[in-house]
CSV table of C-alpha atoms in Angstrom, one decimal:
chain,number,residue,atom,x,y,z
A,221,UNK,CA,-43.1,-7.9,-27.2
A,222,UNK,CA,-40.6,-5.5,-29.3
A,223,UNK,CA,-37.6,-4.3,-27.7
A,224,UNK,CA,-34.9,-1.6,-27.7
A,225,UNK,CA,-32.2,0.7,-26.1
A,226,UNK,CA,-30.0,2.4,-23.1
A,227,UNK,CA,-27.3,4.6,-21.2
A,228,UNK,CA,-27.3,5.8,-17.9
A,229,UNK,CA,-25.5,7.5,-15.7
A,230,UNK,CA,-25.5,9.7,-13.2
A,231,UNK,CA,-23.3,11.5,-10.7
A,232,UNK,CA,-25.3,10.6,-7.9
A,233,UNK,CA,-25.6,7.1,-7.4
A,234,UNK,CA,-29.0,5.5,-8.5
A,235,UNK,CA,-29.3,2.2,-7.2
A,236,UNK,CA,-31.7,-1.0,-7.5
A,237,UNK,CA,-31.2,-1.6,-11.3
A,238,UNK,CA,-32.2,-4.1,-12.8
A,239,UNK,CA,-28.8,-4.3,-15.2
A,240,UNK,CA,-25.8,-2.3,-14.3
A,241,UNK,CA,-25.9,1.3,-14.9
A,242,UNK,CA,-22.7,3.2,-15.9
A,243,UNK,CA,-22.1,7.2,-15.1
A,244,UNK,CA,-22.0,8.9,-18.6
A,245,UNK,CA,-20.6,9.1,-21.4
A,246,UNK,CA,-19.8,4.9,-20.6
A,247,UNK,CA,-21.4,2.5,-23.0
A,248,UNK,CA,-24.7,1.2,-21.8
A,249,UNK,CA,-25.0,-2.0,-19.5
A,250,UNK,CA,-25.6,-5.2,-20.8
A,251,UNK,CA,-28.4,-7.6,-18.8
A,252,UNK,CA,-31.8,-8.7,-19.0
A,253,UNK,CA,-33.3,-5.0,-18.5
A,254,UNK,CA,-32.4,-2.0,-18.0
A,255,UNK,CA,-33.8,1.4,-16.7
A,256,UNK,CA,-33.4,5.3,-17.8
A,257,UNK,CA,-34.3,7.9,-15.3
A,258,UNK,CA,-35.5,10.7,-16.0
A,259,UNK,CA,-34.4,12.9,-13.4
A,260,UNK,CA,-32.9,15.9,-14.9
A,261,UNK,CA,-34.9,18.9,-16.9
A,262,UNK,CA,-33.0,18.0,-20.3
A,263,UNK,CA,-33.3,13.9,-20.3
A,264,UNK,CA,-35.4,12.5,-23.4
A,265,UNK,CA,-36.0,9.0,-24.2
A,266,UNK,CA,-37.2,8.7,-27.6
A,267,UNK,CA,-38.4,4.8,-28.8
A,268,UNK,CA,-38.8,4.6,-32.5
A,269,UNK,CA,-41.2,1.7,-32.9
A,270,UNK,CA,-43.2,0.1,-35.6
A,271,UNK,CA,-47.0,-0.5,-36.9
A,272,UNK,CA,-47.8,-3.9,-36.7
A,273,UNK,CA,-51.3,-3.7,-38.9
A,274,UNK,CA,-52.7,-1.1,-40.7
A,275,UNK,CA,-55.5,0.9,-38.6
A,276,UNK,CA,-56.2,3.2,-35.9
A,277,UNK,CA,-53.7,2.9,-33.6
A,278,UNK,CA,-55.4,3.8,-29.7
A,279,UNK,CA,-52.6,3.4,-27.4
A,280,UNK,CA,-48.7,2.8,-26.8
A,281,UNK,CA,-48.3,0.6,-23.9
A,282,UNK,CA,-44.6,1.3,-22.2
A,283,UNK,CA,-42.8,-0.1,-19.5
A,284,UNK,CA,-42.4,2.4,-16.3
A,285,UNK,CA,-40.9,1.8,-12.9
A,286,UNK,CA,-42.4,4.1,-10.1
A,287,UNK,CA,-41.3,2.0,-7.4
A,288,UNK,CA,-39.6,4.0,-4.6
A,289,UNK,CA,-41.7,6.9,-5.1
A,290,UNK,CA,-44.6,8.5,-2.1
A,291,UNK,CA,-47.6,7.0,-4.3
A,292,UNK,CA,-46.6,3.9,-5.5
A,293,UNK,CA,-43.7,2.8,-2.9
A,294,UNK,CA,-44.3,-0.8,-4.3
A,295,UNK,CA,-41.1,-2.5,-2.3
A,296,UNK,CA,-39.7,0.6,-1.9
A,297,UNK,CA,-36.4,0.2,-3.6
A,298,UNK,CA,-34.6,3.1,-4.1
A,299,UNK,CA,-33.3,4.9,-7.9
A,300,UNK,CA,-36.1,3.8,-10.0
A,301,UNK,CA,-38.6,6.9,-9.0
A,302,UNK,CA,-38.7,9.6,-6.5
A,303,UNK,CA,-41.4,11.7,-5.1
A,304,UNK,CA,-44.4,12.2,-6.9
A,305,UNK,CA,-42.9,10.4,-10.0
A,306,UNK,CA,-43.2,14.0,-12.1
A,307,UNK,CA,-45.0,14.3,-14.9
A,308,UNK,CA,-44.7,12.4,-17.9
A,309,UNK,CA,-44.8,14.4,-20.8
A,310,UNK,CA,-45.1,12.1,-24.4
A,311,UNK,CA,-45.2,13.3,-28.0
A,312,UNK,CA,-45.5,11.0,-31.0
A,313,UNK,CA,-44.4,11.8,-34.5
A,314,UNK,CA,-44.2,10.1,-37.3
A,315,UNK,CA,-40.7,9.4,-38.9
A,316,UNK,CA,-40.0,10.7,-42.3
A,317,UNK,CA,-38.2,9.4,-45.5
A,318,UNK,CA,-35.1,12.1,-44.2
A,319,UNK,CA,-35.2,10.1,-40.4
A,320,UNK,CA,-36.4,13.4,-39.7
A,321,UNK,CA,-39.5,13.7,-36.9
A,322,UNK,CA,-43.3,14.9,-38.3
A,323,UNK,CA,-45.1,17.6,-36.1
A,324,UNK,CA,-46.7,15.7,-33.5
A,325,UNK,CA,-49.2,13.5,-34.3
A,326,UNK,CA,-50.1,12.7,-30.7
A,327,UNK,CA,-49.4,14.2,-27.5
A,328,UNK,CA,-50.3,14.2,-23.9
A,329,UNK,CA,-49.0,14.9,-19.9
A,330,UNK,CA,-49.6,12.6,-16.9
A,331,UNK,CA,-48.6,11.6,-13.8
A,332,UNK,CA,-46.7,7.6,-13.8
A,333,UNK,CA,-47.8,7.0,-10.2
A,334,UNK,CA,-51.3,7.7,-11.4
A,335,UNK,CA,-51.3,5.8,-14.7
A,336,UNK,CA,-49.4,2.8,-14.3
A,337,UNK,CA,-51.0,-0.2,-14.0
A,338,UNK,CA,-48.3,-2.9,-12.7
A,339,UNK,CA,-45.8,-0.2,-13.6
A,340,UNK,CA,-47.3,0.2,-17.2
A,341,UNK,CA,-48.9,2.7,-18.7
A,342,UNK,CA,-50.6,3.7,-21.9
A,343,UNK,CA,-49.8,6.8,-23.8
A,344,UNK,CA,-52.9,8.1,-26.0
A,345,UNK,CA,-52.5,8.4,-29.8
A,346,UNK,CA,-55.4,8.0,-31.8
A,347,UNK,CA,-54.3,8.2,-34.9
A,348,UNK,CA,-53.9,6.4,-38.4
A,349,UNK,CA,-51.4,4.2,-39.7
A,350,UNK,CA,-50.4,1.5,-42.6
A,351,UNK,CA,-48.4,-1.6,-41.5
A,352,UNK,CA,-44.4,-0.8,-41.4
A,353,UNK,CA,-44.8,2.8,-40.6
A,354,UNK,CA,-42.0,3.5,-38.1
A,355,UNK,CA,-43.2,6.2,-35.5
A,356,UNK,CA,-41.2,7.9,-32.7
A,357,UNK,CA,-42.4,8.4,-29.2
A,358,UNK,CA,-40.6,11.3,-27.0
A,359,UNK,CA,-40.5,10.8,-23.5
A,360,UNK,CA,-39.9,13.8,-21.1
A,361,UNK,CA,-40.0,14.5,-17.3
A,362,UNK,CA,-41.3,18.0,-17.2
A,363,UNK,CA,-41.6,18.4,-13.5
A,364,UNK,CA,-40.4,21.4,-12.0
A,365,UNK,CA,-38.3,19.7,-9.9
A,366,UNK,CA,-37.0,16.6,-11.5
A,367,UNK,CA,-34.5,15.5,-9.2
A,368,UNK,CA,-36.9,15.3,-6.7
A,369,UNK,CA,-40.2,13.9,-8.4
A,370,UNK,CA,-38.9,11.5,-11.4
A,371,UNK,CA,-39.9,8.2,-13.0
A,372,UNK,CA,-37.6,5.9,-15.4
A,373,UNK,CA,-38.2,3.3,-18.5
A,374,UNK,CA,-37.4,0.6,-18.5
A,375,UNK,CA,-36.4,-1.7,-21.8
A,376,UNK,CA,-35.4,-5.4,-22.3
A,377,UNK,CA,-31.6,-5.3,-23.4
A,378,UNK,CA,-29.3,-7.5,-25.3
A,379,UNK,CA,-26.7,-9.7,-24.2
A,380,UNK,CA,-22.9,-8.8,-25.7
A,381,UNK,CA,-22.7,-10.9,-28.6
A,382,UNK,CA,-26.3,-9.8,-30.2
A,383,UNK,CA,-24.9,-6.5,-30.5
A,384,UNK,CA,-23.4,-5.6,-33.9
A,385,UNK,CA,-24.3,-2.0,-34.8
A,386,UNK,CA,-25.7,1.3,-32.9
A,387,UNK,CA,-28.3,1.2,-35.2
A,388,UNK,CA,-29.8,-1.8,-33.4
A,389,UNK,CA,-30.1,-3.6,-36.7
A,390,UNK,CA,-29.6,-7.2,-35.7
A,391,UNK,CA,-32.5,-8.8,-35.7
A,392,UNK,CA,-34.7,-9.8,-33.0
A,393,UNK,CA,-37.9,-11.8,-33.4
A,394,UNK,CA,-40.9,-9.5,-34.2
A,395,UNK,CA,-39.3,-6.2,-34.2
A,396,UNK,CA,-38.4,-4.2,-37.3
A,397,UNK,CA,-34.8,-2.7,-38.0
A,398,UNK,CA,-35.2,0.8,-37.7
A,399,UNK,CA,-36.3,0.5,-34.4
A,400,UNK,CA,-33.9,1.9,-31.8
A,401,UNK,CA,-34.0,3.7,-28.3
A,402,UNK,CA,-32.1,6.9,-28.3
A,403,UNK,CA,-31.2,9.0,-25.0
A,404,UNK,CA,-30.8,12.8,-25.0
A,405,UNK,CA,-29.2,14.6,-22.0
A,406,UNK,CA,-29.8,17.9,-23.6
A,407,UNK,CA,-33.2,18.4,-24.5
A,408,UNK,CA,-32.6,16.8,-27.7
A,409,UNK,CA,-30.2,18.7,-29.0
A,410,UNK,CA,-28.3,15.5,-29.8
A,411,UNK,CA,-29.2,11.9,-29.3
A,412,UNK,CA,-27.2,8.8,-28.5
A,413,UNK,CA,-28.3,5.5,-30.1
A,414,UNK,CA,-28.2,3.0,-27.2
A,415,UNK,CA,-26.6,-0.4,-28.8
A,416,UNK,CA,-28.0,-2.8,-26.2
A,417,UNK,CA,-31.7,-1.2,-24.7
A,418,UNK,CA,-34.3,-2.9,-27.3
A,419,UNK,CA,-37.5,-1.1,-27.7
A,420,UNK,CA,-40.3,-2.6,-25.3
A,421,UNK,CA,-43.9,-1.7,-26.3
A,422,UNK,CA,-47.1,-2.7,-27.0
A,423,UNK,CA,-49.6,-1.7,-29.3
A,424,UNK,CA,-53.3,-1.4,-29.2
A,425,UNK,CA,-55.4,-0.5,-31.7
A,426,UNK,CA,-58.7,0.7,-31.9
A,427,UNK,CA,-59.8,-1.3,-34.7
């Protein structure tokens, strides 16, 4: 499976990570995995992943944690989700020659709780592609009240001496180098390129 990026944070204490979390603006934590919450209005987790074939891609298959929340309690371990888990809100786009983002090429809202299967879930895209075509996938929580109803991501991350760039360009086993997790805390207005978080996917095509 591919992998990717993280930084996390938070004034109020989130606890039950997987990997140590640091408040913002510290670097992100360096473990086995890692989770972003998305907990605030303006969080966005964006995964830049790649095509493995040429087809009809059907669905992107991310990691989610839920656990904690009134629907899917799981252990019940708090700072992973909260509530209802929100609602999920996903947009895909292709990425151009520039780095810039296409229009959307896929999007959809859900609930996590409801989704996941053993904290997974798969994000509709239907749509085509050629083998190497790096996409992007926008994550957002837009819940009216995301402090109270929230779900995080959760990645695979690197340990200290993989890391060379912020690009995320050393490489890993099946993954191409322009892939990269990138946080927003602003409604992505700006993004931070997470040096350790490695983009964890799956993809499934329809062909």
């Amino acid at each position: 499976m591919p992998v990717g990026i993280q930084a996390r944070r938070r004034a109020r204490p989130r606890t039950a990570r997987t990997a140590t979390t640091a408040p913002r603006p510290n670097p992100p934590a360096v473990g086995d995995a890692s989770n972003v919450p998305l907990d605030t209005a303006g969080d966005r987790v964006m995964i830049r992943w790649s095509a493995g074939r040429g087809g009809v891609i059907d669905r992107l298959h991310l990691r989610v944690k839920v656990e904690g929340s009134i629907g899917c309690p799981y252990q019940g371990r708090p700072g992973y989700a909260s509530g209802t888990t929100g609602t999920l809100r996903a947009t895909t786009h292709r990425v151009l020659e520039d780095d810039a983002l296409s229009a959307p090429i896929a999007s959809g809202s859900f609930n996590p709780c409801d989704r996941q299967r053993g904290e997974s879930v798969g994000i509709d895209i239907g749509a085509p592609t050629v083998q190497g075509e790096i996409l992007a996938t926008v994550i957002s929580n837009t819940d009216p009240d995301p402090d109270e109803n929230y779900f995080s991501i959760n990645f695979l991350t690197r340990n200290e001496g993989d890391r060379e760039s912020p690009r995320g360009d050393v490489p890993f086993p099946g993954r191409d180098a322009q892939e990269s997790v990138q946080v927003s805390l602003d409604g992505g207005a700006a993004w931070d390129v997470s040096a350790q978080l490695i983009p964890t996917y799956v993809v499934e095509y329809a062909d």
